[in-house]
Short mmCIF file of C-alpha atoms in Angstrom, two decimals:
data_model
loop_
_atom_site.label_atom_id
_atom_site.label_comp_id
_atom_site.label_asym_id
_atom_site.label_seq_id
_atom_site.Cartn_x
_atom_site.Cartn_y
_atom_site.Cartn_z
CA GLY A 15 234.16 10.80 20.13
CA CYS A 16 237.96 10.63 20.10
CA ALA A 17 240.28 8.44 18.07
CA LEU A 18 241.56 6.94 21.34
CA ASP A 19 238.23 5.10 21.73
CA HIS A 20 239.16 2.87 18.79
CA ILE A 21 242.65 1.85 19.90
CA ARG A 22 243.05 -1.46 21.74
CA CYS A 23 245.49 -0.72 24.55
CA ARG A 24 246.94 -2.88 27.33
CA GLN A 25 246.34 -0.17 29.93
CA PRO A 26 244.22 2.97 30.39
CA TYR A 27 245.92 6.24 29.54
CA ARG A 28 245.95 9.48 31.43
CA VAL A 29 245.04 12.48 29.30
CA VAL A 30 247.75 15.13 29.60
CA THR A 31 247.03 18.11 27.35
CA PRO A 32 247.49 21.87 27.50
CA ALA A 33 244.30 23.86 27.87
CA VAL A 34 244.77 25.38 24.42
CA MET A 35 244.15 21.94 22.89
CA LEU A 36 240.44 22.38 23.61
CA LEU A 37 240.03 24.68 20.65
CA HIS A 38 238.51 24.50 17.21
CA ARG A 39 242.09 24.54 15.97
CA ASP A 40 244.94 22.27 17.05
CA TYR A 41 248.39 23.84 17.26
CA GLY A 42 250.30 20.70 18.15
CA PHE A 43 251.26 21.69 21.68
CA GLY A 44 250.36 18.18 22.81
CA LEU A 45 253.50 16.89 21.06
CA PRO A 46 256.19 18.52 23.22
CA THR A 47 254.03 17.77 26.28
CA SER A 48 253.91 14.12 25.25
CA ILE A 49 257.65 13.98 24.52
CA GLY A 50 258.40 15.28 28.00
CA ALA A 51 256.09 12.67 29.55
CA ALA A 52 257.56 9.83 27.47
CA LEU A 53 261.09 10.76 28.48
CA THR A 54 260.18 9.70 32.02
CA GLY A 55 259.62 6.15 30.73
CA THR A 56 255.83 6.47 30.80
CA PRO A 57 254.02 4.99 27.76
CA VAL A 58 252.36 7.93 26.00
CA LEU A 59 249.84 8.05 23.18
CA ALA A 60 249.49 11.51 21.60
CA VAL A 61 246.72 12.65 19.27
CA VAL A 62 247.43 15.51 16.89
CA SER A 63 245.83 17.00 13.80
CA MET A 64 247.65 17.56 10.52
CA ARG A 65 247.92 21.25 11.36
CA GLY A 66 249.40 20.44 14.74
CA LEU A 67 251.94 18.07 13.18
CA LEU A 68 253.05 20.80 10.78
CA ALA A 69 253.47 23.25 13.66
CA MET A 70 255.25 21.11 16.23
CA GLY A 71 256.24 17.94 14.36
CA PRO A 72 259.93 18.90 14.02
CA GLU A 73 260.20 18.46 17.80
CA LEU A 74 259.97 14.71 17.13
CA ALA A 75 263.42 14.69 15.51
CA THR A 76 265.01 14.85 18.96
CA ALA A 77 262.57 12.32 20.44
CA ALA A 78 263.38 9.81 17.67
CA GLN A 79 266.99 9.66 18.88
CA VAL A 80 265.89 8.10 22.18
CA ALA A 81 265.98 4.32 21.82
CA ARG A 82 262.63 2.57 22.26
CA LEU A 83 260.91 5.75 23.39
CA ARG A 84 257.41 4.72 24.41
CA LEU A 85 255.64 7.40 22.41
CA GLY A 86 252.98 6.84 19.77
CA VAL A 87 251.57 9.71 17.73
CA LEU A 88 248.15 9.44 16.12
CA VAL A 89 247.78 11.92 13.27
CA SER A 90 244.09 12.58 12.77
CA VAL A 91 243.38 13.19 9.08
CA GLU A 92 240.11 14.36 7.62
CA ASP A 93 238.93 12.71 4.39
CA GLY A 94 240.95 13.91 1.42
CA ASP A 95 243.50 15.85 3.48
CA ARG A 96 246.84 15.61 1.69
CA THR A 97 248.54 18.53 3.41
CA LEU A 98 251.48 16.39 4.47
CA ASP A 99 252.84 12.97 3.56
CA VAL A 100 252.99 11.56 7.09
CA ALA A 101 254.98 8.50 6.02
CA ALA A 102 257.68 10.69 4.45
CA PHE A 103 257.60 12.96 7.49
CA ALA A 104 258.10 10.01 9.85
CA GLN A 105 261.03 8.80 7.77
CA ALA A 106 262.61 12.28 7.83
CA MET A 107 262.25 12.40 11.61
CA GLY A 108 263.75 8.93 12.01
CA ALA A 109 260.49 7.47 13.33
CA ARG A 110 258.50 4.37 12.43
CA PHE A 111 255.28 4.77 10.43
CA ALA A 112 252.12 2.70 10.69
CA HIS A 113 248.86 3.10 8.78
CA PHE A 114 245.65 1.44 9.86
CA GLU A 115 241.93 1.93 9.67
CA ALA A 116 240.28 2.18 13.11
CA PRO A 117 238.53 0.43 14.72
CA SER A 118 239.51 -2.88 13.09
CA GLY A 119 243.18 -2.19 12.42
CA MET A 120 246.38 -3.01 14.22
CA PRO A 121 246.81 -1.92 17.85
CA LEU A 122 249.05 1.03 18.66
CA ASP A 123 250.14 0.49 22.24
CA PRO A 124 253.34 2.06 23.65
CA ALA A 125 252.91 -0.17 26.71
CA ASP A 126 253.53 -3.29 24.59
CA PRO A 127 256.82 -4.97 25.68
CA GLN A 128 257.75 -5.28 22.00
CA TRP A 129 257.24 -1.57 21.30
CA PRO A 130 259.89 -0.58 18.70
CA GLY A 131 260.16 3.11 19.58
CA LEU A 132 258.67 6.39 18.36
CA THR A 133 255.87 5.57 15.95
CA LEU A 134 253.57 7.77 13.87
CA ALA A 135 250.25 6.49 12.60
CA VAL A 136 247.46 8.00 10.52
CA VAL A 137 243.80 7.59 11.47
CA ALA A 138 240.96 8.83 9.29
CA LEU A 139 239.01 10.27 12.22
CA PRO A 140 238.27 13.78 13.49
CA LEU A 141 240.50 14.85 16.36
CA LEU A 142 237.60 15.76 18.61
CA SER A 143 233.88 15.29 18.40
CA ALA A 144 231.71 18.36 18.05
CA ALA A 145 230.38 17.78 21.56
CA ALA A 146 233.88 18.14 23.00
CA LEU A 147 234.44 21.59 21.54
CA PRO A 148 233.55 24.73 23.48
CA PRO A 149 230.65 26.64 21.96
CA PRO A 150 231.70 29.87 20.26
CA LEU A 151 230.92 33.07 22.11
CA GLU A 152 227.92 34.83 20.58
CA VAL A 153 228.81 38.48 20.20
CA GLY A 154 226.03 40.89 20.94
CA ALA A 155 224.11 38.34 22.97
CA PRO A 156 222.83 39.76 26.24
CA SER A 157 224.42 38.71 29.50
CA ALA A 158 222.44 37.34 32.41
CA SER A 159 221.44 40.89 33.24
CA GLY A 160 220.27 41.55 29.68
CA ALA A 161 223.12 43.94 28.76
CA GLN A 162 225.96 43.55 26.32
CA CYS A 163 229.42 42.73 27.67
CA GLY A 164 232.89 44.23 27.61
CA VAL A 165 234.02 42.14 24.64
CA ASP A 166 231.29 43.79 22.58
CA ALA A 167 232.72 47.19 23.50
CA VAL A 168 236.22 46.13 22.38
CA VAL A 169 234.91 44.74 19.10
CA GLY A 170 232.91 47.89 18.45
CA ALA A 171 235.81 50.16 19.31
CA LEU A 172 238.21 48.29 17.00
CA ARG A 173 235.66 48.43 14.20
CA HIS A 174 235.17 52.17 14.80
CA VAL A 175 238.88 53.01 14.58
CA GLY A 176 239.30 50.91 11.43
CA VAL A 177 241.34 47.99 12.80
CA ARG A 178 240.06 45.05 10.75
CA THR A 179 242.84 42.49 11.29
CA THR A 180 244.07 40.96 14.54
CA PHE A 181 246.95 38.51 14.93
CA ALA A 182 246.83 36.01 17.80
CA GLY A 183 248.91 33.11 19.06
CA PRO A 184 247.57 29.84 20.48
CA VAL A 185 247.10 31.21 23.99
CA ALA A 186 245.28 34.32 22.79
CA MET A 187 243.11 32.22 20.46
CA ALA A 188 241.52 30.63 23.53
CA HIS A 189 240.43 34.01 24.91
CA PRO A 190 236.74 35.03 24.64
CA LEU A 191 237.76 38.31 23.01
CA THR A 192 239.25 36.43 20.05
CA GLN A 193 236.08 34.40 19.63
CA ALA A 194 234.11 37.64 19.75
CA LEU A 195 236.22 39.20 17.00
CA VAL A 196 235.68 36.17 14.76
CA ALA A 197 231.94 36.12 15.43
CA ALA A 198 231.74 39.81 14.56
CA GLY A 199 233.28 39.21 11.14
CA LEU A 200 236.63 40.84 11.89
CA LYS A 201 239.67 39.03 10.54
CA VAL A 202 241.65 37.05 13.11
CA VAL A 203 244.85 35.41 11.86
CA PRO A 204 245.94 32.51 14.12
CA SER A 205 249.57 31.50 14.57
CA ALA A 206 251.14 28.27 15.76
CA SER A 207 253.46 30.09 18.18
CA ASP A 208 253.15 33.09 20.46
CA GLN A 209 256.12 34.77 18.79
CA ALA A 210 254.67 34.85 15.28
CA PRO A 211 251.68 37.24 15.71
CA SER A 212 253.72 40.40 16.37
CA LEU A 213 256.05 39.58 13.46
CA SER A 214 253.04 38.96 11.20
CA ALA A 215 251.46 42.26 12.23
CA ASP A 216 254.74 44.03 11.48
CA GLY A 217 254.91 42.56 7.97
CA HIS A 218 251.19 43.24 7.39
CA CYS A 219 251.58 46.96 8.08
CA ARG A 220 254.88 47.28 6.20
CA SER A 221 253.20 45.88 3.10
CA GLY A 222 250.35 48.39 3.09
CA GLY A 223 247.79 46.24 4.91
CA GLY A 224 246.92 49.02 7.34
CA LEU A 225 247.07 49.19 11.10
CA ALA A 226 246.70 45.72 12.65
CA ALA A 227 246.34 44.56 16.24
CA THR A 228 248.45 41.98 18.05
CA LEU A 229 246.60 40.24 20.88
CA VAL A 230 248.91 39.34 23.77
CA CYS A 231 248.02 37.40 26.92
CA THR A 232 249.97 37.64 30.14
CA GLY A 233 250.25 35.24 33.01
CA PRO A 234 252.56 32.81 34.84
CA GLY A 235 254.84 30.92 32.47
CA LEU A 236 254.04 33.07 29.44
CA ALA A 237 257.28 34.49 28.09
CA PRO A 238 257.33 37.88 26.30
CA TYR A 239 257.55 36.32 22.84
CA CYS A 240 255.84 39.33 21.27
CA LEU A 241 258.90 41.52 21.90
CA SER A 242 260.60 40.35 18.68
CA GLY A 243 257.98 41.69 16.30
CA VAL A 244 257.07 44.75 18.37
CA GLY A 245 260.75 45.65 18.62
CA GLU A 246 261.17 45.34 14.84
CA SER A 247 258.25 47.71 14.32
CA PHE A 248 259.59 50.15 16.90
CA LEU A 249 263.05 50.36 15.31
CA ASP A 250 261.72 50.72 11.76
CA ASP A 251 258.90 53.19 12.48
CA VAL A 252 256.08 50.76 11.67
CA PRO A 253 252.78 51.53 13.43
CA GLY A 254 250.98 48.84 15.36
CA LEU A 255 248.39 48.26 18.05
CA VAL A 256 249.41 45.86 20.84
CA LEU A 257 246.41 44.76 22.92
CA VAL A 258 247.69 43.30 26.19
CA LEU A 259 245.20 41.29 28.25
CA VAL A 260 245.95 41.27 31.98
CA ASP A 261 244.09 39.45 34.73
CA SER A 262 243.61 42.46 36.99
CA PRO A 263 243.22 46.19 36.34
CA CYS A 264 245.78 46.73 39.10
CA GLU A 265 248.57 45.11 37.08
CA GLY A 266 251.26 47.45 35.83
CA PRO A 267 254.95 47.49 34.86
CA GLN A 268 255.92 47.08 38.51
CA THR A 269 254.03 43.78 38.89
CA ASN A 270 253.92 42.46 35.31
CA PRO A 271 257.29 41.65 33.63
CA LEU A 272 255.77 41.71 30.13
CA LEU A 273 254.41 45.23 30.57
CA SER A 274 257.75 46.31 32.00
CA SER A 275 259.55 45.00 28.90
CA LEU A 276 257.02 46.19 26.33
CA ARG A 277 257.04 49.79 27.48
CA HIS A 278 260.61 50.10 26.11
CA VAL A 279 259.55 49.20 22.54
CA VAL A 280 256.27 51.09 22.23
CA LYS A 281 255.60 54.74 21.56
CA ALA A 282 252.90 55.12 24.19
CA GLU A 283 251.00 53.10 26.79
CA TYR A 284 247.31 53.35 27.63
CA HIS A 285 245.25 51.55 30.30
CA ALA A 286 241.57 51.29 29.43
CA ASP A 287 238.41 50.30 31.25
CA LEU A 288 234.82 50.21 30.04
CA SER A 289 234.31 53.93 30.53
CA THR A 290 237.46 54.96 28.62
CA LEU A 291 237.73 52.16 26.04
CA ASP A 292 236.57 54.06 22.94
CA GLN A 293 238.70 57.05 23.75
CA ALA A 294 241.79 55.00 24.61
CA LEU A 295 241.67 52.94 21.42
CA GLY A 296 240.96 55.99 19.29
CA VAL A 297 243.83 57.98 20.77
CA ALA A 298 246.13 54.94 20.59
CA CYS A 299 245.49 54.41 16.87
CA GLU A 300 246.01 58.09 16.17
CA GLU A 301 249.25 58.05 18.13
CA ALA A 302 250.48 54.90 16.37
CA VAL A 303 250.29 56.42 12.88
CA ARG A 304 251.21 60.04 13.61
CA PRO A 305 254.86 61.11 13.12
CA ALA A 306 256.96 59.16 13.86
CA PRO A 307 254.83 56.00 13.57
CA LYS A 308 255.54 53.21 16.06
CA PRO A 309 253.63 50.52 17.98
CA VAL A 310 251.33 51.62 20.80
CA MET A 311 250.23 49.43 23.73
CA VAL A 312 246.71 49.31 25.16
CA VAL A 313 246.26 47.32 28.38
CA LEU A 314 242.85 45.68 28.89
CA SER A 315 241.75 43.83 32.02
CA THR A 316 239.99 40.52 31.47
CA SER A 317 238.05 41.16 34.69
CA TRP A 318 235.59 43.47 32.92
CA LEU A 319 235.46 41.90 29.44
CA LEU A 320 232.47 39.74 30.43
CA GLU A 321 230.87 42.39 32.62
CA PRO A 322 227.69 44.16 31.42
CA LEU A 323 228.25 47.43 29.62
CA PRO A 324 227.21 50.58 31.51
CA ALA A 325 224.66 52.87 29.93
CA PRO A 326 226.40 55.62 27.91
CA ALA A 327 226.31 59.10 29.39
CA SER A 328 224.19 61.49 27.36
CA GLY A 329 226.11 63.88 25.16
CA HIS A 330 229.45 62.16 25.84
CA THR A 331 231.13 60.98 22.66
CA PRO A 332 234.68 59.92 23.48
CA ALA A 333 235.10 58.32 20.06
CA ALA A 334 234.49 61.65 18.38
CA GLU A 335 236.98 63.31 20.69
CA ALA A 336 239.59 60.65 19.87
CA ALA A 337 239.03 61.12 16.15
CA ALA A 338 240.33 64.69 16.26
CA LYS A 339 243.30 64.97 13.91
CA THR A 340 246.61 66.45 14.83
CA THR A 341 248.78 68.60 12.65
CA ASP A 342 251.97 68.07 14.63
CA GLY A 343 254.95 67.32 12.42
CA GLN A 344 253.36 68.70 9.24
CA PRO A 345 255.69 70.85 7.11
CA SER A 346 255.01 74.54 6.80
CA LEU A 347 253.77 76.05 3.56
CA GLU A 348 257.03 78.00 3.19
CA ALA A 349 259.12 74.81 3.51
CA THR A 350 256.99 72.98 0.97
CA GLN A 351 257.25 75.84 -1.53
CA GLY A 352 261.02 76.02 -0.98
CA LEU A 353 261.43 72.33 -1.72
CA ALA A 354 259.29 72.56 -4.84
CA GLU A 355 261.31 75.52 -6.10
CA ALA A 356 264.59 73.67 -5.44
CA LEU A 357 263.40 70.71 -7.52
CA LEU A 358 262.05 72.85 -10.37
CA THR A 359 265.26 74.89 -10.70
CA SER A 360 267.64 71.95 -10.31
CA ARG A 361 269.72 70.96 -13.29
CA ARG A 362 269.95 67.32 -12.12
CA PRO A 363 267.86 66.41 -9.05
CA TRP A 364 268.47 63.27 -7.02
CA LEU A 365 265.92 61.47 -4.83
CA HIS A 366 266.97 59.15 -2.02
CA LEU A 367 263.99 57.12 -0.80
CA GLY A 368 263.54 55.33 2.51
CA GLN A 369 260.76 53.17 3.85
CA GLY A 370 258.84 56.28 4.89
CA ALA A 371 258.19 57.06 1.22
CA LEU A 372 256.40 53.74 0.64
CA GLU A 373 252.88 55.16 0.87
CA GLY A 374 253.81 57.84 -1.67
CA GLN A 375 254.99 55.40 -4.31
CA VAL A 376 252.55 56.62 -6.97
CA GLU A 377 253.52 60.26 -6.42
CA VAL A 378 257.23 59.38 -6.46
CA LEU A 379 256.93 57.69 -9.86
CA GLU A 380 255.05 60.71 -11.21
CA LEU A 381 257.81 62.98 -9.90
CA LEU A 382 260.46 60.91 -11.64
CA ALA A 383 258.63 61.15 -14.93
CA LYS A 384 258.32 64.95 -14.67
CA LEU A 385 261.76 65.87 -13.32
CA ASP A 386 264.04 63.13 -14.69
CA CYS A 387 265.49 62.51 -11.18
CA LEU A 388 268.23 60.09 -10.29
CA VAL A 389 267.04 57.61 -7.67
CA THR A 390 268.69 55.70 -4.84
CA THR A 391 266.98 53.91 -1.96
CA THR A 392 267.70 52.51 1.46
CA PHE A 393 267.32 48.77 2.09
CA GLY A 394 263.91 49.45 3.60
CA GLY A 395 262.94 51.52 0.56
CA LYS A 396 263.72 48.81 -1.99
CA GLY A 397 260.82 48.33 -4.35
CA ILE A 398 259.37 51.85 -4.19
CA VAL A 399 261.01 52.40 -7.56
CA PRO A 400 261.61 49.24 -9.62
CA GLU A 401 265.31 48.53 -9.93
CA THR A 402 264.74 48.07 -13.66
CA HIS A 403 263.77 51.76 -13.90
CA PRO A 404 266.27 53.65 -16.11
CA LEU A 405 266.76 56.34 -13.43
CA TRP A 406 267.44 53.91 -10.57
CA VAL A 407 271.12 53.95 -9.57
CA TRP A 408 271.75 51.91 -6.42
CA CYS A 409 270.51 50.81 -3.01
CA GLY A 410 272.75 52.91 -0.79
CA LEU A 411 274.21 56.34 -0.18
CA GLY A 412 277.65 57.87 0.20
CA ALA A 413 280.51 55.39 0.47
CA GLY A 414 278.01 52.55 0.10
CA VAL A 415 277.65 53.31 -3.61
CA PRO A 416 280.11 51.33 -5.79
CA ALA A 417 282.93 53.45 -7.22
CA PRO A 418 281.88 53.03 -10.91
CA LEU A 419 278.46 54.52 -10.10
CA ARG A 420 279.60 57.50 -8.05
CA PRO A 421 280.31 59.74 -11.11
CA VAL A 422 276.65 59.35 -12.08
CA LEU A 423 275.51 60.74 -8.73
CA GLU A 424 278.14 63.48 -8.81
CA GLU A 425 276.17 65.04 -11.67
CA ALA A 426 273.35 65.89 -9.25
CA ASP A 427 273.17 69.41 -7.83
CA THR A 428 270.16 68.86 -5.51
CA LEU A 429 269.51 65.92 -3.18
CA VAL A 430 266.08 65.30 -1.64
CA ILE A 431 265.92 62.59 1.03
CA LEU A 432 262.41 61.26 1.63
CA GLY A 433 261.49 59.05 4.58
CA ALA A 434 265.00 57.85 5.43
CA ARG A 435 266.71 58.22 8.81
CA LEU A 436 270.27 57.97 7.42
CA SER A 437 271.29 55.38 9.99
CA GLU A 438 274.71 53.77 10.20
CA LEU A 439 274.10 50.86 7.83
CA ALA A 440 272.27 52.96 5.23
CA THR A 441 275.10 55.51 5.08
CA ALA A 442 278.06 53.10 5.10
CA HIS A 443 279.00 54.11 8.68
CA TYR A 444 277.97 57.76 8.21
CA ARG A 445 280.35 58.34 5.30
CA LEU A 446 278.10 60.47 3.12
CA ALA A 447 278.67 64.20 3.75
CA ALA A 448 281.48 64.57 1.22
CA SER A 449 279.48 62.88 -1.54
CA CYS A 450 276.35 65.02 -1.17
CA PRO A 451 275.55 67.84 -3.63
CA PRO A 452 275.55 71.48 -2.46
CA VAL A 453 271.76 71.61 -1.96
CA CYS A 454 270.23 68.96 0.35
CA TRP A 455 266.66 68.67 1.59
CA HIS A 456 265.59 66.08 4.17
CA VAL A 457 261.87 65.25 4.58
CA ASP A 458 260.75 62.95 7.38
CA ALA A 459 257.68 62.43 9.55
CA ASP A 460 259.81 62.63 12.69
CA PRO A 461 260.98 66.24 13.25
CA ALA A 462 264.08 64.96 15.06
CA VAL A 463 265.43 63.08 12.01
CA PRO A 464 266.30 65.84 9.46
CA SER A 465 269.80 67.24 9.93
CA ALA A 466 270.61 64.73 12.72
CA ASN A 467 273.13 62.82 10.60
CA LEU A 468 273.45 65.32 7.73
CA PRO A 469 273.79 68.77 9.31
CA GLN A 470 273.88 70.67 6.00
CA ALA A 471 270.43 69.38 4.99
CA VAL A 472 267.46 71.74 5.09
#
């Protein structure tokens, strides 16, 4: 069922492929594996899909520099697939290109003494036969004991707390939990690298897509690629749910390097088993979005994901307990009335908007129309108010505002800062106090932010 069956070779070939290649999707990880094997002088024939070539094909640029490298790459193309011009790609990589129709076409044999070097070829064949693919996991199907399994509990808990999108890399895509999420109709976004999912989840939430999960696998040889995106979310107050799959429930920061690193860039850490899963995920999602929002880590052990679910205890509803809302960080009625009065009595109010004001964009625009406010933003707040708006002044504060525009802001007698932390870059190295009007209000979800870098603010 594989394209290799139709290639006339001088010798049999060993099949060297990462386990993640046995998926419904090909991420191209066979290419760097094949390059490494070919560099030993061994003739290697690699098979890759168009998707895999797009993901890992640039690695061939280095391989093409090795004279007479005994590496052939078969690009399996479905009928009508024009995603990539393989001939142009081969030329860009410095490789030879060959096109033939299997099984009657030219041989592609890196063991041939006349082999010219790295060669790409296109075959109009599926990468793997249907029989070679693992059957998808049927969610909700009973186990051997007739009960549902742990993956069903995770899927149900994520659905209950409103997490509809999960981002996963190639290693996580091979996990039964990912297959269960897909079978249950929840959105799973695959990535070609293990670094991309956490970055994608960060951008998804920043853009108003709601709380998303990043599925992370741990194990020998798996580097903590997810730290990039999780760290971005942590520094910019973007909520997220990081689901970390460990092999044993006994694993912790002392024995797992990834957990040890992640705990520095998450707001909270929860370890869940079957009896506490609903409650842990519910509390984690609440914690992720409450002031100040940041990523939260939930550690799940793969040892119980395929175990039968225990019967629920009567009268125990952990999900309902987790759904209890908190009022921590909410402004008092007196503070809200004071801010409203300051805006209504101001001769020329000025709003400075950070990323924290993004969800209130509609209300901000209404406020501008009613109060005729001047507007500046942070870099993270760009776009909340269109920069073509007649009241928009600049993206910056204090000394970061160009000199010709400063007289415009000097007209303001009241400054209201919404959802901005006034960090070093946003304040031109904290040079803002002298340029602020006499009345300053600072509103932020994190109670520690107001007055931290602008002491005179209320």
